PDB file of C-alpha atoms and ligand atoms in Angstrom:
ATOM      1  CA  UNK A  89     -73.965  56.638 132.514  1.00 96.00           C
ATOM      2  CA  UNK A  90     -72.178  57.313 136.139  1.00 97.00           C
ATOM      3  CA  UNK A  91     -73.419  54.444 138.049  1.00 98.00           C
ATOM      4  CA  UNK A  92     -73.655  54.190 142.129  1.00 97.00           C
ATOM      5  CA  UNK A  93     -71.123  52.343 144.216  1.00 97.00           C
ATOM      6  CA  UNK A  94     -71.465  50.433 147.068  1.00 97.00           C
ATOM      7  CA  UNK A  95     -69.879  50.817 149.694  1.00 96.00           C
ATOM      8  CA  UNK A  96     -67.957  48.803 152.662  1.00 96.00           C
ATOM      9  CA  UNK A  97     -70.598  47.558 154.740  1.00 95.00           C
ATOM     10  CA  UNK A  98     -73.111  46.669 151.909  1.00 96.00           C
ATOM     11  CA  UNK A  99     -73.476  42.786 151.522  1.00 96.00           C
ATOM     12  CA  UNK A 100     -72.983  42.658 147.666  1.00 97.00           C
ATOM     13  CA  UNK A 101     -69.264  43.322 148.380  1.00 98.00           C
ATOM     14  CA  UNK A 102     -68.989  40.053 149.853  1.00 97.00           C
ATOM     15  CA  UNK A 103     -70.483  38.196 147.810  1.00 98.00           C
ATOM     16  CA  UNK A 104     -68.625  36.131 144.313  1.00 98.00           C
ATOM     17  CA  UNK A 105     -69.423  37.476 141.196  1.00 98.00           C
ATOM     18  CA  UNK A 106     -71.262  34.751 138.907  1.00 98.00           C
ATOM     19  CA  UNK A 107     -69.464  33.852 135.410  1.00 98.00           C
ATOM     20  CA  UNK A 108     -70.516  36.189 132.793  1.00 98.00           C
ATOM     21  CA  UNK A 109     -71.452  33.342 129.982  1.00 96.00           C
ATOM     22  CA  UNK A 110     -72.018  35.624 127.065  1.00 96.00           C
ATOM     23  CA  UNK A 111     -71.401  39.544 125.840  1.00 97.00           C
ATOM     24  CA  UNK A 112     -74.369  40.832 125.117  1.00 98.00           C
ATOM     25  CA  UNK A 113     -75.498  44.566 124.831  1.00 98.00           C
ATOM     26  CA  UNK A 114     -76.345  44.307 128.472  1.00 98.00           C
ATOM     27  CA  UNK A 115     -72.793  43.271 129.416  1.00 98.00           C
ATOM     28  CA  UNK A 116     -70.860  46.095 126.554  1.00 98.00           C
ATOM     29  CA  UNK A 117     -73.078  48.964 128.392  1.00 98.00           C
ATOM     30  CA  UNK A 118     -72.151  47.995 131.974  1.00 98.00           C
ATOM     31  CA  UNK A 119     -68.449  47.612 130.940  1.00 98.00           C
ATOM     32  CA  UNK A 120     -69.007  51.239 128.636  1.00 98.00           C
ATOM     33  CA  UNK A 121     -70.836  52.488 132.336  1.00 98.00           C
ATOM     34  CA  UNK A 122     -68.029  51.253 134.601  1.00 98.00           C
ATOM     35  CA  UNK A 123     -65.038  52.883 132.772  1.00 98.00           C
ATOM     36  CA  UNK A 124     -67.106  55.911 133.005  1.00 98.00           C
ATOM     37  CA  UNK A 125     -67.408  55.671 136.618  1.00 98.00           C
ATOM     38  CA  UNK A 126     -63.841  54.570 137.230  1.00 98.00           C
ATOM     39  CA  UNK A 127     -62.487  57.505 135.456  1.00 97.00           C
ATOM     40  CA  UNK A 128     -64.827  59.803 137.048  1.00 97.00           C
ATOM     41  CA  UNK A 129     -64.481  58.409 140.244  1.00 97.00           C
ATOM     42  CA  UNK A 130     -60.443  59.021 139.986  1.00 95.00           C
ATOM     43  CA  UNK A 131     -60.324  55.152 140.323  1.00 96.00           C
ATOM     44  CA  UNK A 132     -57.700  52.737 138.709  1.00 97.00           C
ATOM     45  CA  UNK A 133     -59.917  49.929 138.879  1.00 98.00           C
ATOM     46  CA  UNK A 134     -63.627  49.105 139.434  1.00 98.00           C
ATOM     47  CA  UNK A 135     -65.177  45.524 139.899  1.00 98.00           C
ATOM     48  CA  UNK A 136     -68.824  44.747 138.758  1.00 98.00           C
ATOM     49  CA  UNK A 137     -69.964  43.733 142.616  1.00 98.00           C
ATOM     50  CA  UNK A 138     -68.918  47.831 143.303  1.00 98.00           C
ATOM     51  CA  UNK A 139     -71.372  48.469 141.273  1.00 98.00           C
ATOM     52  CA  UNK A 140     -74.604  46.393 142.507  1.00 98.00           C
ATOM     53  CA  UNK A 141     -73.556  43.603 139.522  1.00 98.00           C
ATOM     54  CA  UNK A 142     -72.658  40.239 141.014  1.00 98.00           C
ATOM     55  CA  UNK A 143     -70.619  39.261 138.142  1.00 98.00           C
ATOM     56  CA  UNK A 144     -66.931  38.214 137.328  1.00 98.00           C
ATOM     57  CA  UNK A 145     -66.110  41.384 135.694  1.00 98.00           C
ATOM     58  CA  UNK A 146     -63.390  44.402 136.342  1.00 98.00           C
ATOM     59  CA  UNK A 147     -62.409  47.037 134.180  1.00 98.00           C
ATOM     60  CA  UNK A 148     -58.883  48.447 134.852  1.00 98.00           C
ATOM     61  CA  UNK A 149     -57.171  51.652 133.737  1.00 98.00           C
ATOM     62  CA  UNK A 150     -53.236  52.181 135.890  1.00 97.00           C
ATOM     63  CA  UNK A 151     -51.353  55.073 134.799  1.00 93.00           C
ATOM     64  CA  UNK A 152     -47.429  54.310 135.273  1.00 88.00           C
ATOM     65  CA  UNK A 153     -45.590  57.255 137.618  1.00 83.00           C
ATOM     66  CA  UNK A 154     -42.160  56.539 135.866  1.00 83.00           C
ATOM     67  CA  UNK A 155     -41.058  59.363 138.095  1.00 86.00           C
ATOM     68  CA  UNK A 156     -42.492  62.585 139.426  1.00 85.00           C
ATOM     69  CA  UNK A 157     -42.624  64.482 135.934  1.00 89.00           C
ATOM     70  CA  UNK A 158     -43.688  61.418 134.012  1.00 91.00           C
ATOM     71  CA  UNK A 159     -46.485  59.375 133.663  1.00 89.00           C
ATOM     72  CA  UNK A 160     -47.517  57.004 130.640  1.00 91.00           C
ATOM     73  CA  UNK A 161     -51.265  57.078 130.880  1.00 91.00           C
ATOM     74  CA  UNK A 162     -52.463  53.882 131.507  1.00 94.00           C
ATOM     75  CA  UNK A 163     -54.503  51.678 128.993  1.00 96.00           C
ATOM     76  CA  UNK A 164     -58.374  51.244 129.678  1.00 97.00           C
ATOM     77  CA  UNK A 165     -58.615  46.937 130.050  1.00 98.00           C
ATOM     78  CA  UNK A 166     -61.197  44.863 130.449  1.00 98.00           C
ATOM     79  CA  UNK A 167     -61.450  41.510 131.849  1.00 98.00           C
ATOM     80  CA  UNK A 168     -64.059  38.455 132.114  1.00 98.00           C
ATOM     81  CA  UNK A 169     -63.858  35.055 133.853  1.00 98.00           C
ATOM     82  CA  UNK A 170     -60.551  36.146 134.830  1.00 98.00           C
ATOM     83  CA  UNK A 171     -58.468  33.785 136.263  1.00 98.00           C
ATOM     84  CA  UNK A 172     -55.277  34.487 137.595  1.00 98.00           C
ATOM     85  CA  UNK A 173     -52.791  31.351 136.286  1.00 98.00           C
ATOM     86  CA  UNK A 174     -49.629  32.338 137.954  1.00 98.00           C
ATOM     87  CA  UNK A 175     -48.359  34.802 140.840  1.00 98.00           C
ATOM     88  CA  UNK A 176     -44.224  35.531 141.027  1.00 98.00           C
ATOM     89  CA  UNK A 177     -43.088  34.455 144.358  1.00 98.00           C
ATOM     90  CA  UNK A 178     -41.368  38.218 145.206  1.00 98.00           C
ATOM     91  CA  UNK A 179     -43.949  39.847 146.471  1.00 98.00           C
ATOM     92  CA  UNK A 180     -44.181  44.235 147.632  1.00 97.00           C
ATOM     93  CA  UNK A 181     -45.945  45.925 150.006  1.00 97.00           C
ATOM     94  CA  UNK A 182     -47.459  48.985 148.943  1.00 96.00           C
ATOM     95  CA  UNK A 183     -50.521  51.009 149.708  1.00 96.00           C
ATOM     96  CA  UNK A 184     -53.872  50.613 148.407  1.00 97.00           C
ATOM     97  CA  UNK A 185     -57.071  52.156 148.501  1.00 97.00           C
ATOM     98  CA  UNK A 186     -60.644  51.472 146.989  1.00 98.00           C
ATOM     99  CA  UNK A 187     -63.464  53.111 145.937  1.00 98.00           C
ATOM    100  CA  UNK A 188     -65.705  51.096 148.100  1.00 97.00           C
ATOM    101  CA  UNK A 189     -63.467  52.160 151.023  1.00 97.00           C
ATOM    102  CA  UNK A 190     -63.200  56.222 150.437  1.00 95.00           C
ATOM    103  CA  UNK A 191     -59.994  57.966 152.084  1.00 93.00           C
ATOM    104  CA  UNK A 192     -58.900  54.553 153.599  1.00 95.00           C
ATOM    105  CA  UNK A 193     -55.268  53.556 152.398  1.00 97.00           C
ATOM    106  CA  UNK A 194     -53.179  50.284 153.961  1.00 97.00           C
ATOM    107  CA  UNK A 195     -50.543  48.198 152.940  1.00 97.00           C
ATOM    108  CA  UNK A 196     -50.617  45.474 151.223  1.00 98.00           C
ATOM    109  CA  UNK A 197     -48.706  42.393 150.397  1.00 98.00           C
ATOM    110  CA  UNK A 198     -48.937  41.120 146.859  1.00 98.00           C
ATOM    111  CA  UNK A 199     -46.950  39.421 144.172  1.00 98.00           C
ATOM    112  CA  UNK A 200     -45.249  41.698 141.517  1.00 97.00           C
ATOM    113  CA  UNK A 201     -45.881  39.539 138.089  1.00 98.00           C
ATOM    114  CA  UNK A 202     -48.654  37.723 137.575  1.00 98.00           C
ATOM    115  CA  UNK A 203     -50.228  35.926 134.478  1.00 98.00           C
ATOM    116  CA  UNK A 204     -54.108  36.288 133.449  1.00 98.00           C
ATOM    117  CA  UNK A 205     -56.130  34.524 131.656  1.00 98.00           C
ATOM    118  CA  UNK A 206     -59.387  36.696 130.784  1.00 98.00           C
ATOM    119  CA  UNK A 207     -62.151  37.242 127.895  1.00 98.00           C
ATOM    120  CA  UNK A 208     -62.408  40.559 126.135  1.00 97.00           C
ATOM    121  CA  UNK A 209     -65.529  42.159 125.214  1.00 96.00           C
ATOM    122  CA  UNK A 210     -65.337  40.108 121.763  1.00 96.00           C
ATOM    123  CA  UNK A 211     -65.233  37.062 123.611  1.00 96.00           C
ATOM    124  CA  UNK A 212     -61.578  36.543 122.951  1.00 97.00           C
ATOM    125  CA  UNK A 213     -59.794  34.426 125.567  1.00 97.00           C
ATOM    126  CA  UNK A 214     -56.211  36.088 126.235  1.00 98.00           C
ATOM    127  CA  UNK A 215     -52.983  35.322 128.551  1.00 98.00           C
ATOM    128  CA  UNK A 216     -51.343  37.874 129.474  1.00 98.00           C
ATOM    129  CA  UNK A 217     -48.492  39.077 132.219  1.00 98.00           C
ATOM    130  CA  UNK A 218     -48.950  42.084 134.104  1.00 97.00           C
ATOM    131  CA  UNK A 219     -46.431  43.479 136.704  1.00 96.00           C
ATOM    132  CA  UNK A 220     -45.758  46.033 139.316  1.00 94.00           C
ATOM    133  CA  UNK A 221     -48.644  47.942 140.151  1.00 94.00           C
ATOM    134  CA  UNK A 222     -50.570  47.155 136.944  1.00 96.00           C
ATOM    135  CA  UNK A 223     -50.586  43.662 138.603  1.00 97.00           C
ATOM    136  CA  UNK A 224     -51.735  45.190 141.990  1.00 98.00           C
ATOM    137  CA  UNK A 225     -54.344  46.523 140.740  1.00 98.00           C
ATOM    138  CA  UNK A 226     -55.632  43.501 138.931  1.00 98.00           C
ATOM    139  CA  UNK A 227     -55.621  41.343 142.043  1.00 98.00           C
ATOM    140  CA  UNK A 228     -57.375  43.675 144.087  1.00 98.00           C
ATOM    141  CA  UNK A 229     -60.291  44.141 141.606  1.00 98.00           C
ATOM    142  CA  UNK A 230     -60.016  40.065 141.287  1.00 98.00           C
ATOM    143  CA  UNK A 231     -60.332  40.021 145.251  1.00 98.00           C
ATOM    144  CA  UNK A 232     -63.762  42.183 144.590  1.00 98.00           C
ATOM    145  CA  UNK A 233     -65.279  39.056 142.069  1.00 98.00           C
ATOM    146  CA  UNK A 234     -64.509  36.384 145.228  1.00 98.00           C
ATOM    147  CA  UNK A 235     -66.041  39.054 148.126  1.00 98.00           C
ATOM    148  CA  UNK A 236     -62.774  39.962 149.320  1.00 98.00           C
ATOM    149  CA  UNK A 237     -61.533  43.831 150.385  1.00 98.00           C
ATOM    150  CA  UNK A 238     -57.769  44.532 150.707  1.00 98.00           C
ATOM    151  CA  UNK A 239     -58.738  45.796 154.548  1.00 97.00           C
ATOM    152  CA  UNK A 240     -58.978  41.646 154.820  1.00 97.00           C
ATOM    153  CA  UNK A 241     -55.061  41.538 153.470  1.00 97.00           C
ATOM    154  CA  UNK A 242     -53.666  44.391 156.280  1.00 97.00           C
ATOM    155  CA  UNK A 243     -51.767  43.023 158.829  1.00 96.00           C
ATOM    156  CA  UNK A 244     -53.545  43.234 162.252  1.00 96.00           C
ATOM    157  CA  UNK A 245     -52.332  46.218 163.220  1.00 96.00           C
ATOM    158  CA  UNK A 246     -53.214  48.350 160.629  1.00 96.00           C
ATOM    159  CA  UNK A 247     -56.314  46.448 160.517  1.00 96.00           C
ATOM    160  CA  UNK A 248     -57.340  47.388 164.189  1.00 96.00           C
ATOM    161  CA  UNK A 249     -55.911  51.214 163.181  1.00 95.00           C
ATOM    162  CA  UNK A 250     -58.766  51.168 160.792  1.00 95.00           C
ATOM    163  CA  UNK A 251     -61.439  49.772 162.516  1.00 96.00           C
ATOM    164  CA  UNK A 252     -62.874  52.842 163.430  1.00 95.00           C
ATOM    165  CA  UNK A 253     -62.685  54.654 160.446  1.00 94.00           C
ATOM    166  CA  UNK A 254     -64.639  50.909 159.225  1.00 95.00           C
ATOM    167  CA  UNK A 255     -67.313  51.703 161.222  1.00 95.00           C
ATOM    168  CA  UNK A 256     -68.215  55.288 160.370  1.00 94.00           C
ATOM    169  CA  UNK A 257     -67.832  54.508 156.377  1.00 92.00           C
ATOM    170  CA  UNK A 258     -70.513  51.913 157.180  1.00 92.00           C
ATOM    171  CA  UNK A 259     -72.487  53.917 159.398  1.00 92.00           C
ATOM    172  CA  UNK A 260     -72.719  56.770 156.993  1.00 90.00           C
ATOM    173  CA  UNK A 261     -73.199  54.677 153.487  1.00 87.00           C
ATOM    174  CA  UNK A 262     -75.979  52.552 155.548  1.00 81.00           C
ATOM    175  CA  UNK A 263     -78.002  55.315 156.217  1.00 68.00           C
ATOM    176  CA  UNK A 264     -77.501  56.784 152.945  1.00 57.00           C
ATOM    177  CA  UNK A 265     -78.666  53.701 150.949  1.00 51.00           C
TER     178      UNK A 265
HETATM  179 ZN1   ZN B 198     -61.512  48.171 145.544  1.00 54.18          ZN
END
């Protein structure tokens, strides 16, 4: 089932997802829902509070452009009461966008290896290191569970570049909702 998105300007975006403290049916069909609405959304990555669920909960799917002719599809991941146990000190600065944010893309600064520590949709802790943009990806939907946007992570510039473009997404989602 496609579910609706919030978008900048709606307060569930700001607020920090609760703990999930068990899978239960309820949990397994938002995850099932989410993917969908990733996928169809042309998304990498969708946190619950993008979708009106004030929860500690992303799903993640980041295809990897090894170069212009190929790309290893990515793998569909899912992860609760994340918590992110280490960040390498090199860092990047690429652009990012977000569902939540439509046509808006900045740069961003973030580390380029990380370590998580998540459950799975058995209930399975797991540790695991992510890199490059897989990584990315994972700390931006982890900024969603703790109210944060990447437009908070652009450098002032870009920042006051967008603000306009801020105000009309909220402006026309507002009305909408
Ligand atoms: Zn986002």
């Amino acid at each position: 089932m496609l579910l609706k998105l919030a978008y900048y300007g709606n307060p569930v975006l700001r607020k920090k997802g609760e703990p999930v403290k068990e899978i239960t049916d309820e949990i397994r069909k938002l995850v099932a829902d989410m993917l969908e609405t990733m996928h169809t959304e042309d998304g990498i990555g969708l946190a619950a509070p993008q979708v009106f669920k004030s929860l500690a909960l992303f799903v993640t799917c980041v295809p990897n452009y090894v170069d212009e002719k190929t790309v290893i599809p990515g793998v569909e991941r899912v992860f609760i009461n994340p918590k992110i146990l280490s960040y390498s000190d090199v860092t990047d600065n690429l652009t990012e966008g977000c569902l939540s944010i439509p046509k808006l893309y900045g740069h961003v600064i973030r580390p380029i290896k990380i370590v998580v520590e998540a459950m799975d949709l058995d209930g399975k802790i797991f540790t695991q290191e992510f890199v490059n943009y897989e990584a990315r990806c994972i700390l931006h939907e982890n900024d969603h569970i703790n109210g944060k946007l990447f437009i908070d992570r652009l450098d002032s510039e870009e920042r006051q570049l967008f603000e306009p473009k801020l105000r009309e997404i909220k402006k026309k989602y507002s009305s909408k909702a």
